[in-house]
Coordinates of C-alpha atoms in Angstrom, one line a residue:
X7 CA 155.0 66.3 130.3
X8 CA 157.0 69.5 129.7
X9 CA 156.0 69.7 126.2
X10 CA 151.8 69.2 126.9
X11 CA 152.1 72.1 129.4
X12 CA 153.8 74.3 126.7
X13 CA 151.1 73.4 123.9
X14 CA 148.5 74.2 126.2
X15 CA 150.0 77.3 127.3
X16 CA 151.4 78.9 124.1
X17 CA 150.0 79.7 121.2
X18 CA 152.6 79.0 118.5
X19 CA 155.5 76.4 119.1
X20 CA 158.2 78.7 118.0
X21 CA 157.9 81.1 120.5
X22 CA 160.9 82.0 122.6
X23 CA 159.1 80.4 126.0
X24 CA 158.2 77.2 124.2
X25 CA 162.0 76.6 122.6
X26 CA 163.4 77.6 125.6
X27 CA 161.1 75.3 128.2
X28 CA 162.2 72.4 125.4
X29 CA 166.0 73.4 125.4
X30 CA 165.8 73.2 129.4
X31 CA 163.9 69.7 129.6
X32 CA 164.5 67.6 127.1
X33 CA 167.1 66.5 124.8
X34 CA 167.9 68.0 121.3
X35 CA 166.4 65.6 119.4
X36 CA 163.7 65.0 121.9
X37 CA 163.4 68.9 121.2
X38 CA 162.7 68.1 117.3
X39 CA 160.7 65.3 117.7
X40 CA 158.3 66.8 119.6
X41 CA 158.2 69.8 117.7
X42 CA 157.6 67.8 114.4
X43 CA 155.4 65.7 116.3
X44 CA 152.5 68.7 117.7
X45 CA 149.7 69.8 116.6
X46 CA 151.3 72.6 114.5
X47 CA 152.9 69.8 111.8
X48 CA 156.5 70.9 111.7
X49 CA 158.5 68.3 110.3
X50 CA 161.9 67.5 111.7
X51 CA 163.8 69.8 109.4
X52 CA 162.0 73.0 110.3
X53 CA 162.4 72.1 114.1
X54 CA 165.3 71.5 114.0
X55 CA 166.2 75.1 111.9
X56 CA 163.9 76.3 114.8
X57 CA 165.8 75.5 117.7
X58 CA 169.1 75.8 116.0
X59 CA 167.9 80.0 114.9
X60 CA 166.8 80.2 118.7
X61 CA 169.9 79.0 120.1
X62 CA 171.6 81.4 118.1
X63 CA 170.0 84.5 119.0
X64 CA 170.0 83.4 122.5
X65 CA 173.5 83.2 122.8
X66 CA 173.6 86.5 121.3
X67 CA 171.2 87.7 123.3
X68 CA 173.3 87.0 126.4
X69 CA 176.5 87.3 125.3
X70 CA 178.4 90.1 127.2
X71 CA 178.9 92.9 124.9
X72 CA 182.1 94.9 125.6
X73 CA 182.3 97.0 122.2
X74 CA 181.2 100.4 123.3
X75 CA 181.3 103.7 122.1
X76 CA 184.4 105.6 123.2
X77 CA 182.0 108.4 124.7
X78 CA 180.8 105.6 127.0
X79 CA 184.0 104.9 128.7
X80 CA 184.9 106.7 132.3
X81 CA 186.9 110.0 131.9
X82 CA 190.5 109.2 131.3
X83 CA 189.6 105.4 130.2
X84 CA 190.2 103.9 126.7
X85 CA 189.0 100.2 127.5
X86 CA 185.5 98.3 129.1
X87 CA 186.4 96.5 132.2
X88 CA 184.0 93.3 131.4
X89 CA 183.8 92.5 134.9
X90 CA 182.0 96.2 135.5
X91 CA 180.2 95.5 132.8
X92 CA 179.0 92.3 133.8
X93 CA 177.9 93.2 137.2
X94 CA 176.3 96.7 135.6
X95 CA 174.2 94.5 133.7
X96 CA 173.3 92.0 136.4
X97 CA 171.8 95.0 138.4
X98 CA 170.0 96.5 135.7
X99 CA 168.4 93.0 135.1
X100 CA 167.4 92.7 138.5
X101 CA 165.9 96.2 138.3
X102 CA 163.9 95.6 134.9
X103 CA 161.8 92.8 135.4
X104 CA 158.5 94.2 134.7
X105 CA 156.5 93.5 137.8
X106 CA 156.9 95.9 140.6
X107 CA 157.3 93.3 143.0
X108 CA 160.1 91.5 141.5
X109 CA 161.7 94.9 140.5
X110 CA 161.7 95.6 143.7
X111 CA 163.0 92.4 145.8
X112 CA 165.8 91.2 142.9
X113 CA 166.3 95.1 142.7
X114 CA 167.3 95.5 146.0
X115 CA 168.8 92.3 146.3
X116 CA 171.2 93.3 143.5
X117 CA 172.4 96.5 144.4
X118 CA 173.4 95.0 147.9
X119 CA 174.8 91.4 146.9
X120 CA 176.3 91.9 143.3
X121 CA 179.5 94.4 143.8
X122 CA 180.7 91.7 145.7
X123 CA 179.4 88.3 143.9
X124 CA 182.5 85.9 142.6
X125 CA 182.6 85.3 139.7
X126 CA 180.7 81.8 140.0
X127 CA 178.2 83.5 142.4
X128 CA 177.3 86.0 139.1
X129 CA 177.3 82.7 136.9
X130 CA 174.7 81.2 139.4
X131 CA 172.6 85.2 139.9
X132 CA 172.5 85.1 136.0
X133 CA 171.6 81.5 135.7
X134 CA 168.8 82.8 137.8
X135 CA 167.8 86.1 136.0
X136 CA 167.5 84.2 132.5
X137 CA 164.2 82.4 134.0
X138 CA 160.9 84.3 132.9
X139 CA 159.9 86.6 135.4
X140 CA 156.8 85.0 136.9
X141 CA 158.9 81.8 137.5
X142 CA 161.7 84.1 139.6
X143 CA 158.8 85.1 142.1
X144 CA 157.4 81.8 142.6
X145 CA 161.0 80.3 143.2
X146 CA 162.4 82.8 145.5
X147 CA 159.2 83.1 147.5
X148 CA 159.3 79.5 148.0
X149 CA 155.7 79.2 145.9
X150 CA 157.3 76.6 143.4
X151 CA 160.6 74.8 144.0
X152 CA 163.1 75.8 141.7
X153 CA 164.3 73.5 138.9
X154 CA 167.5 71.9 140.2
X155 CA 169.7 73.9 137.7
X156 CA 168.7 77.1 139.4
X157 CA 168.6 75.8 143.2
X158 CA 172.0 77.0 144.2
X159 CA 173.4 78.4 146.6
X160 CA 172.5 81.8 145.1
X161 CA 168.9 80.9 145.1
X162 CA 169.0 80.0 149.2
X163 CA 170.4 83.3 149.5
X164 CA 167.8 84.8 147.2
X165 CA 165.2 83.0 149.2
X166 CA 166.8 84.2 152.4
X167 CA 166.8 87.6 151.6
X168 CA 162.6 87.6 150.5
X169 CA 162.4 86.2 153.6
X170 CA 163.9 88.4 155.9
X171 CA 163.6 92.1 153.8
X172 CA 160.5 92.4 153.1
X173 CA 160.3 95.8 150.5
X174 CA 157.3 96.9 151.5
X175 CA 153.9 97.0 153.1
X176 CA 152.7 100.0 152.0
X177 CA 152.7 102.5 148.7
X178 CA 154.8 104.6 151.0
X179 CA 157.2 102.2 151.9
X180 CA 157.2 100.3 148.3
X181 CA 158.5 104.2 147.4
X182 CA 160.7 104.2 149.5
X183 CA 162.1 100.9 149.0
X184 CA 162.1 102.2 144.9
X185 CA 164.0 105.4 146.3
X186 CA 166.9 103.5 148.0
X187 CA 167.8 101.3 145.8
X188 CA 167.8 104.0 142.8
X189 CA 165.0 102.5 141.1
X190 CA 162.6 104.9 138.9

């Protein structure tokens, strides 16, 4: 099951990837259960506190956050147009992944596809980007098949596009992929 795999894996059961792997596949109280139920001896009460603080700071986390300092705003503006914002975000997302690799291919991906996304299309590209990073390789290079939340229309394209743009064979042209799409 979903919740041996994340025992095995992870070291204490209220780390962000354990909650989060429990949020995706189970239900809440499946959620508690199993936490009050593992090796760790949390009783239903402190799971449930658990997933409740996780939730919390997730949606936080990911919330779109609009309140910014005036000295932030174009010249001549005095408001945050969310919709910049949002797609501002999604690109530096893509760019910031950790892995060179991934930085590069959702990096590239992002600075071609996301000016013009719908607004459903940058639900689905976000949807995507909130997997762990390792999991957004293996899905768009077609290593793993994608959970069915995630396997979209925006994940075909995703796929498509590591498919047919490759970013590079080389250091050279791994640098020069880094160079175009404004990536340091």
């Amino acid at each position: 099951s979903a919740f041996a795999m994340c025992t095995i894996r992870l070291a204490h059961p209220l780390s962000r990837a354990v909650t989060h792997s429990f949020a995706r596949s189970a239900p809440r109280t499946a959620v508690v259960r199993s936490l009050a139920s593992s090796s760790y001896g949390l009783d239903d009460r402190t799971a449930a506190a658990a997933i409740k603080r996780d939730e919390s700071i997730r949606t936080q986390h990911l919330a779109l956050n609009t309140d910014v300092p005036n000295a932030s705003l174009a010249p001549g503006s005095d408001e945050v147009n969310a919709d910049d914002v949002r797609r501002k975000r999604l690109v530096y997302r893509s760019k910031q992944r950790g892995w060179l690799e991934v930085d590069l291919l959702m990096g590239t991906f992002a600075v071609a596809h996301v000016p013009t996304m719908s607004a459903a299309e940058m639900d689905e590209y976000e949807a995507i980007l909130n997997q762990e990073t390792i999991d957004i390789f293996e899905y768009v290079t077609a290593k793993k098949a994608p959970p069915a939340d995630i396997d979209t229309g925006m994940m075909h394209k995703l796929q498509d596009w590591a498919n047919g743009s490759p970013v590079g064979t080389s250091p050279e042209s791994y640098a020069q992929s880094k160079n175009n799409a404004n990536m340091t």
